[in-house]
Structure formats: structure tokens, C-alpha cells
């Protein structure tokens, strides 16, 4: 198969996704624009790509994110319009937060709806993202003063499916305590032994077990609390430095001179009850939990899809009470390990992506 990948905003999670697809899927070709001036990419990238992607008879599928106006590209390049067109939603402009409803630019959401109508397969990164988009189409189109199109949700919905954002986890053993590193290795061994078969099930729906670690609670862009001070996969050198600084200031007489130890080993010393818990709000929650953090999330948005009820709160008062209890009894979280099917996260999503690319193409009858 020959896959044409087009990314109009090649940065952040958009870059991470297409880079993984290129590495794991055979015969991919990528055309992209830098992750700058998002609004202009959404407005004009289709014309740019129509002039800069060479014609080829080898392409069979076209994969792009919803930043690109797929309708314009298909009209400007009929040869690309004939391909199996797969549209991926990292977010949707029908419900993307704005300060005032009047500030929402109609054109961006309208372009995404048009792109869905042109696409053969529409993929969302969560059930929440999919349902919030589809169920908002009717209300959104009522902004048109007259002669409104009808039944768009029913036309688009059959094309839609969910594939959670894929992550290939790095080796973070040097950043976790020895006992946790051993447990992490045990989880990772499931991948090598084939003990867990890839499936389309929701990402984390299994059991839990205890082990020591720092409390980390979390928040994504929407406002939950989470578990690791990181902006990307793994832990950064800056984090290691921060951990060492904390250990020396918190218990310098005990840990002085232990620079050869893992920073987390230093923090996991004898005085657990004396050490404060750390609450952080990292952007990368999927990675923070993998590193051993304790998730505490709103019972809203995508979080109920990902985390069991025990990790969710409904009100700010519930959040405050949970955090107070954790601070009073830190062992509750230090001895807790979130053990879910994290190790097969990438394999599951990769299997799903392979399926949409290799499935028999459904040709549209234009006659």
C-alpha cells in the first residue's frame, strides 16, 4: 500500500502521530507545514498542498488531520480526491473552548463538517470528541440565516470511528524507584510474551496493585489534576535536576552524596510520612500515569472513557476532600500503583490504524 500523509500543522501531537505512522506503516509519504499560525493553516493549506504535492499513481490512501480543508484539496486535485480519504480529529471546532460564543469563527467548524462529508473514513481520538462533534452539527448549522442543509449528522456518523491517540512508551526505568522499575519491567514483558492480545477495547479497564510512589494528580487542558511534570514522553533532564534539588532541600542530611542513585530512589527514602505530596498538572497525562503517577480527574470530557470511577471526581468540593485525605495519609497514594493495560496501548492503536488503511476501499459512485 502507498499512503500519502498530509499534515498542515506539523507540531505537538499532530507531529507525534504522523511520525509514529511513518515509522510503523510501510510505504508512507509525508507532506507537511510547520506548526505556526494555526488559523492560516486552516484557511490556506489546501491550496499550498495542491501545488506542492507531485502527482503519483502509487498513492492508495490519504491521511490528514482536520486542520486541512479536505474539500478544497479534493476539488483542486481530483487525483487526490479519488484516494481513500481518512480524516483524523485531534479536536473539533464546534465545541473548542472560546471565551464568548460570538468569538467562534464559523468558517473553521464549517470546514471540518465539509471535510467529513468528503472523507471516506472519519477518525476521532475519543468517544467524547466524536459525540460532541456529531451532536453539535445541527445546532451549529442553525447559525446559517436561511436555506440550511439538513441531515448532516446522519450522513457523517456512519463514517466515524474512534482510535485513541497512539503512544509508544520509552524506557523510564532510570527515573523510577527500583521496586517500581521491576514492576514496570513485568508489565512491559507482556508485550514481548504476547500475553495481552491487541484489541479495540477501551485503553485501561483492568485491575490495580500497590507499590510506592509520589502522589501526582493531574490536569490536561480542561483542568483535572495529574501525575508527572513533563510535556512529552519520558522524563527530562530538567526534571531530574528538580528532583535532586527537592531531595537535597527536603532531607539534605539524609541524602547528601547519593548522586549515583535514581532521583526517585532518593525521594523514596525512609521518611515517607514527612515528605510532602506533589500535585502537578502536566499536559501529557497518558505518559504521567505510565511513570507511576496517581490520576485524579473530572468526571467529564474524555476522562470517564479512560479511568475507572475511583479516579474521578464530580465537584471541586470532592476534589478538595480527596486531596486533603491524601495529604493526611500519603501512604494511600505512595503505595498505590495504577496497573492497567498501558503496555499494549500503542499496539492496540497501531492495529486499529492498520485496519483502516488496509481495509478494502469503498469506492464512491459518482455516476
Coordinates of C-alpha atoms in Angstrom, one line a residue:
X1 CA 0.0 0.0 0.0
X2 CA 1.1 3.6 -0.5
X3 CA -0.1 6.1 2.0
X4 CA 0.0 9.9 1.4
X5 CA 0.1 11.7 4.8
X6 CA -0.7 15.4 4.8
X7 CA -0.2 17.4 8.0
X8 CA -0.9 21.1 7.8
X9 CA 0.2 21.7 11.4
X10 CA 3.3 19.6 11.9
X11 CA 4.0 20.0 15.6
X12 CA 2.9 18.7 19.0
X13 CA 0.6 15.8 19.0
X14 CA 0.0 16.2 15.3
X15 CA 3.7 15.6 14.6
X16 CA 3.9 12.8 17.1
X17 CA 1.0 10.9 15.4
X18 CA 2.3 11.1 11.8
X19 CA 5.8 10.3 12.9
X20 CA 4.7 7.1 14.5
X21 CA 2.6 6.2 11.5
X22 CA 5.5 6.8 9.2
X23 CA 7.7 4.5 11.4
X24 CA 5.2 1.7 11.7
X25 CA 3.4 1.6 8.4
X26 CA 5.0 0.7 5.2
X27 CA 5.3 2.9 2.2
X28 CA 4.3 6.3 3.7
X29 CA 5.0 9.7 2.2
X30 CA 4.6 12.8 4.3
X31 CA 4.0 16.4 3.2
X32 CA 3.7 19.0 6.0
X33 CA 3.8 22.6 7.0
X34 CA 5.4 23.9 10.2
X35 CA 3.2 24.3 13.3
X36 CA 2.8 28.0 13.1
X37 CA -0.1 30.4 12.5
X38 CA -2.8 27.7 13.0
X39 CA -5.6 29.8 11.7
X40 CA -3.8 30.5 8.4
X41 CA -3.0 26.8 8.0
X42 CA -6.7 26.0 8.3
X43 CA -7.6 28.7 5.8
X44 CA -5.0 28.2 3.1
X45 CA -3.0 25.0 3.4
X46 CA -5.2 23.1 0.9
X47 CA -4.1 25.4 -1.9
X48 CA -0.5 25.2 -0.9
X49 CA -0.5 21.4 -0.9
X50 CA -2.4 21.2 -4.2
X51 CA 0.5 23.0 -5.8
X52 CA 3.3 21.2 -4.0
X53 CA 2.4 17.5 -3.9
X54 CA 3.6 15.8 -7.1
X55 CA 1.2 13.6 -9.0
X56 CA 1.7 9.9 -8.4
X57 CA -0.1 6.8 -9.4
X58 CA 1.1 4.9 -6.4
X59 CA -1.0 6.5 -3.7
X60 CA -3.9 4.5 -2.4
X61 CA -4.8 6.3 0.8
X62 CA -4.7 9.8 2.0
X63 CA -4.4 10.5 5.7
X64 CA -4.8 14.0 7.2
X65 CA -5.8 15.9 10.3
X66 CA -8.9 18.1 10.4
X67 CA -6.8 21.2 10.2
X68 CA -6.7 20.7 6.4
X69 CA -9.7 21.7 4.4
X70 CA -10.0 18.3 2.7
X71 CA -12.9 19.5 0.5
X72 CA -10.8 22.2 -1.1
X73 CA -7.9 19.9 -1.7
X74 CA -10.1 17.2 -3.3
X75 CA -11.6 19.9 -5.6
X76 CA -8.2 21.4 -6.5
X77 CA -6.6 18.0 -7.0
X78 CA -9.1 15.5 -8.4
X79 CA -6.4 12.8 -8.5
X80 CA -6.1 13.0 -4.7
X81 CA -9.8 13.2 -4.3
X82 CA -10.1 9.7 -5.8
X83 CA -8.0 8.2 -3.0
X84 CA -9.4 6.6 0.1
X85 CA -9.5 9.7 2.3
X86 CA -9.0 9.3 6.1
X87 CA -9.6 12.3 8.3
X88 CA -8.3 12.4 11.9
X89 CA -9.7 14.7 14.6
X90 CA -7.4 15.8 17.4
X91 CA -10.0 18.3 18.4
X92 CA -13.2 19.8 16.9
X93 CA -14.0 23.4 16.2
X94 CA -17.7 23.0 17.0
X95 CA -17.1 22.8 20.8
X96 CA -13.5 24.0 21.1
X97 CA -13.5 26.4 24.1
X98 CA -13.8 30.1 23.3
X99 CA -14.4 33.0 25.8
X100 CA -17.6 34.1 24.1
X101 CA -19.8 32.2 21.7
X102 CA -19.7 35.2 19.4
X103 CA -15.9 34.8 19.1
X104 CA -16.2 31.4 17.5
X105 CA -15.3 31.6 13.8
X106 CA -18.0 29.8 11.9
X107 CA -15.7 29.0 9.0
X108 CA -13.4 26.6 10.9
X109 CA -16.2 24.4 12.1
X110 CA -17.9 24.6 8.7
X111 CA -14.7 23.5 7.0
X112 CA -14.5 20.5 9.3
X113 CA -18.1 19.5 8.5
X114 CA -17.3 19.8 4.8
X115 CA -14.2 17.7 5.2
X116 CA -16.2 15.0 6.9
X117 CA -18.6 14.9 4.0
X118 CA -15.8 14.4 1.5
X119 CA -13.8 11.9 3.6
X120 CA -14.4 8.1 3.4
X121 CA -13.3 7.4 7.0
X122 CA -13.5 9.9 9.9
X123 CA -11.5 9.0 13.0
X124 CA -11.7 10.7 16.4
X125 CA -9.3 10.4 19.2
X126 CA -12.1 9.8 21.8
X127 CA -15.8 9.0 22.0
X128 CA -16.3 12.4 23.7
X129 CA -14.7 14.2 20.8
X130 CA -16.8 12.2 18.3
X131 CA -20.1 12.6 20.0
X132 CA -19.6 16.3 20.9
X133 CA -18.9 17.0 17.2
X134 CA -21.7 15.0 15.7
X135 CA -24.4 16.1 18.2
X136 CA -23.3 19.8 17.7
X137 CA -23.7 19.8 13.9
X138 CA -27.4 20.6 13.9
X139 CA -27.2 23.5 16.4
X140 CA -24.1 24.8 14.6
X141 CA -25.7 24.9 11.2
X142 CA -28.6 26.9 12.6
X143 CA -26.2 29.8 12.6
X144 CA -26.8 30.0 8.8
X145 CA -29.6 32.5 8.4
X146 CA -31.6 30.6 5.8
X147 CA -31.5 27.7 3.3
X148 CA -29.8 25.4 5.8
X149 CA -28.5 22.0 4.8
X150 CA -30.2 19.0 6.5
X151 CA -29.4 15.6 7.9
X152 CA -25.6 16.2 8.0
X153 CA -25.1 14.2 11.2
X154 CA -26.9 11.2 9.8
X155 CA -24.7 11.4 6.7
X156 CA -21.4 11.7 8.6
X157 CA -22.0 9.4 11.5
X158 CA -21.7 6.1 9.6
X159 CA -18.2 7.1 8.5
X160 CA -17.0 7.7 12.1
X161 CA -14.9 5.6 14.5
X162 CA -12.7 6.1 17.5
X163 CA -8.9 5.4 17.6
X164 CA -7.3 6.7 20.8
X165 CA -4.1 8.7 20.4
X166 CA -1.2 6.2 20.0
X167 CA 1.8 6.4 22.3
X168 CA 5.0 4.4 22.2
X169 CA 6.3 4.5 25.7
X170 CA 10.0 4.9 26.3
X171 CA 12.2 3.2 28.9
X172 CA 11.8 5.3 32.0
X173 CA 13.3 2.8 34.5
X174 CA 16.1 5.1 35.5
X175 CA 13.6 7.6 36.7
X176 CA 11.6 5.4 39.0
X177 CA 12.4 3.6 42.3
X178 CA 14.0 0.1 42.0
X179 CA 10.8 -1.7 43.2
X180 CA 8.7 0.2 40.7
X181 CA 11.2 -0.4 37.9
X182 CA 10.9 -4.1 38.5
X183 CA 7.1 -3.9 38.3
X184 CA 7.4 -1.8 35.1
X185 CA 9.6 -4.4 33.5
X186 CA 7.0 -7.0 34.4
X187 CA 4.3 -5.0 32.7
X188 CA 6.4 -4.4 29.6
X189 CA 7.2 -8.2 29.4
X190 CA 3.5 -8.7 28.5
X191 CA 4.3 -7.1 25.1
X192 CA 7.2 -9.4 24.4
X193 CA 5.5 -12.6 25.5
X194 CA 2.3 -11.8 23.7
X195 CA 0.3 -12.3 26.9
X196 CA -2.0 -9.5 26.0
X197 CA -3.6 -9.5 22.6
X198 CA -4.2 -6.2 20.8
X199 CA -7.9 -5.3 20.8
X200 CA -10.2 -2.4 20.2
X201 CA -11.2 -2.3 23.8
X202 CA -11.0 0.9 25.8
X203 CA -7.5 1.6 26.9
X204 CA -7.4 0.9 30.7
X205 CA -10.0 -1.5 32.1
X206 CA -8.2 -4.0 34.3
X207 CA -7.0 -4.3 37.9
X208 CA -4.7 -2.4 40.3
X209 CA -2.0 -3.2 42.7
X210 CA 0.0 -1.5 45.4
X211 CA 3.6 -0.1 45.3
X212 CA 5.3 3.1 46.4
X213 CA 5.5 6.3 44.5
X214 CA 5.0 10.0 44.9
X215 CA 1.5 11.3 44.6
X216 CA 0.9 13.1 41.4
X217 CA -2.5 14.2 40.5
X218 CA -3.4 15.6 37.2
X219 CA -4.8 18.0 34.7
X220 CA -4.9 18.2 31.0
X221 CA -6.0 21.4 29.1
X222 CA -9.5 21.0 30.7
X223 CA -8.5 21.2 34.3
X224 CA -8.0 17.8 36.0
X225 CA -5.1 17.0 38.3
X226 CA -2.3 14.6 37.3
X227 CA 1.0 13.0 37.8
X228 CA 4.2 14.0 36.1
X229 CA 5.9 17.2 35.4
X230 CA 6.5 16.6 31.8
X231 CA 5.5 18.0 28.4
X232 CA 6.5 15.0 26.3
X233 CA 7.4 11.3 26.5
X234 CA 9.6 10.2 29.4
X235 CA 11.3 12.5 31.9
X236 CA 13.6 15.4 31.1
X237 CA 17.0 16.3 32.4
X238 CA 15.4 19.4 34.0
X239 CA 13.0 17.1 35.9
X240 CA 15.9 15.0 37.2
X241 CA 17.6 18.2 38.4
X242 CA 14.4 19.4 40.0
X243 CA 14.0 16.1 41.8
X244 CA 17.6 16.2 43.1
X245 CA 17.1 19.8 44.2
X246 CA 14.0 18.8 46.1
X247 CA 15.6 15.8 47.8
X248 CA 18.6 17.9 49.0
X249 CA 16.4 20.7 50.4
X250 CA 13.8 18.3 51.9
X251 CA 16.2 15.9 53.6
X252 CA 19.8 17.0 52.9
X253 CA 21.3 15.4 55.9
X254 CA 20.0 12.0 54.9
X255 CA 20.6 12.0 51.2
X256 CA 23.7 14.1 50.8
X257 CA 26.2 12.5 48.5
X258 CA 23.8 10.0 46.9
X259 CA 24.2 11.4 43.4
X260 CA 24.5 8.0 41.8
X261 CA 21.0 7.0 42.8
X262 CA 17.9 7.4 40.7
X263 CA 16.3 10.7 41.8
X264 CA 13.1 8.8 42.6
X265 CA 15.1 6.3 44.7
X266 CA 16.3 9.3 46.7
X267 CA 12.8 10.6 47.1
X268 CA 11.5 7.2 48.1
X269 CA 13.6 7.2 51.3
X270 CA 12.6 6.3 54.8
X271 CA 10.7 9.5 55.8
X272 CA 7.7 8.9 53.6
X273 CA 5.3 10.5 56.1
X274 CA 7.4 13.6 56.4
X275 CA 7.8 14.3 52.7
X276 CA 5.1 16.4 51.1
X277 CA 2.9 15.1 48.3
X278 CA 3.3 16.8 44.9
X279 CA 0.4 17.8 42.8
X280 CA 1.1 18.7 39.2
X281 CA -0.8 19.5 36.1
X282 CA 1.1 18.1 33.1
X283 CA -0.2 18.2 29.6
X284 CA 0.8 14.6 29.0
X285 CA -1.3 12.7 31.5
X286 CA -1.3 9.2 29.1
X287 CA 2.8 9.3 29.9
X288 CA 2.4 10.5 33.6
X289 CA 0.4 7.5 34.7
X290 CA 2.8 5.2 32.9
X291 CA 5.6 6.7 35.0
X292 CA 3.7 5.8 38.2
X293 CA 1.6 8.8 38.9
X294 CA -1.8 8.7 40.6
X295 CA -4.5 10.2 38.3
X296 CA -7.4 12.3 39.7
X297 CA -9.6 13.6 37.0
X298 CA -13.0 15.3 36.5
X299 CA -15.9 13.0 35.8
X300 CA -16.3 14.8 32.5
X301 CA -14.9 15.1 28.9
X302 CA -12.9 12.1 27.9
X303 CA -11.7 11.0 31.4
X304 CA -14.6 8.6 32.2
X305 CA -13.6 6.7 29.0
X306 CA -10.1 6.3 30.2
X307 CA -10.2 6.0 34.0
X308 CA -12.3 3.9 36.4
X309 CA -14.7 5.7 38.7
X310 CA -12.4 5.6 41.7
X311 CA -10.1 8.1 39.9
X312 CA -12.8 10.6 39.1
X313 CA -14.4 13.5 41.0
X314 CA -17.7 15.3 40.2
X315 CA -17.3 18.6 42.0
X316 CA -14.5 20.9 43.3
X317 CA -15.5 20.0 46.8
X318 CA -14.9 16.3 46.1
X319 CA -11.5 17.1 44.6
X320 CA -10.5 19.2 47.7
X321 CA -11.7 16.4 50.0
X322 CA -9.7 13.7 48.1
X323 CA -6.6 15.8 48.2
X324 CA -6.9 16.6 51.9
X325 CA -7.3 12.9 52.6
X326 CA -4.2 12.1 50.5
X327 CA -2.2 14.7 52.3
X328 CA -3.2 13.3 55.7
X329 CA -2.5 9.8 54.7
X330 CA 0.2 9.9 51.9
X331 CA 0.7 6.1 52.0
X332 CA -2.7 5.8 50.3
X333 CA -1.2 7.1 47.1
X334 CA 2.5 6.2 47.7
X335 CA 1.7 2.5 48.0
X336 CA -0.8 2.6 45.1
X337 CA 0.1 1.6 41.6
X338 CA -2.2 2.2 38.7
X339 CA -1.9 -1.0 36.8
X340 CA -3.8 -1.1 33.6
X341 CA -3.2 -2.2 30.1
X342 CA -0.8 0.6 29.4
X343 CA 1.9 -1.6 28.0
X344 CA -0.2 -2.6 25.0
X345 CA -1.5 0.9 24.3
X346 CA 0.5 1.5 21.2
X347 CA -0.1 -2.0 19.8
X348 CA -3.8 -1.6 20.1
X349 CA -3.9 1.7 18.3
X350 CA -1.4 0.5 15.7
X351 CA -3.7 -2.4 14.9
X352 CA -6.6 -0.1 14.5
X353 CA -4.7 2.2 12.2
X354 CA -3.5 -0.7 10.1
X355 CA -7.1 -1.8 9.7
X356 CA -8.3 1.5 8.3
X357 CA -5.5 1.6 5.8
X358 CA -5.7 -2.0 4.7
X359 CA -9.5 -2.4 4.6
X360 CA -11.0 -2.8 1.2
X361 CA -11.6 0.6 -0.3
X362 CA -15.2 1.6 -0.7
X363 CA -15.4 3.4 -4.0
X364 CA -17.9 6.3 -4.2
X365 CA -20.2 6.1 -7.2
X366 CA -20.3 9.5 -8.8
X367 CA -22.5 8.5 -11.6

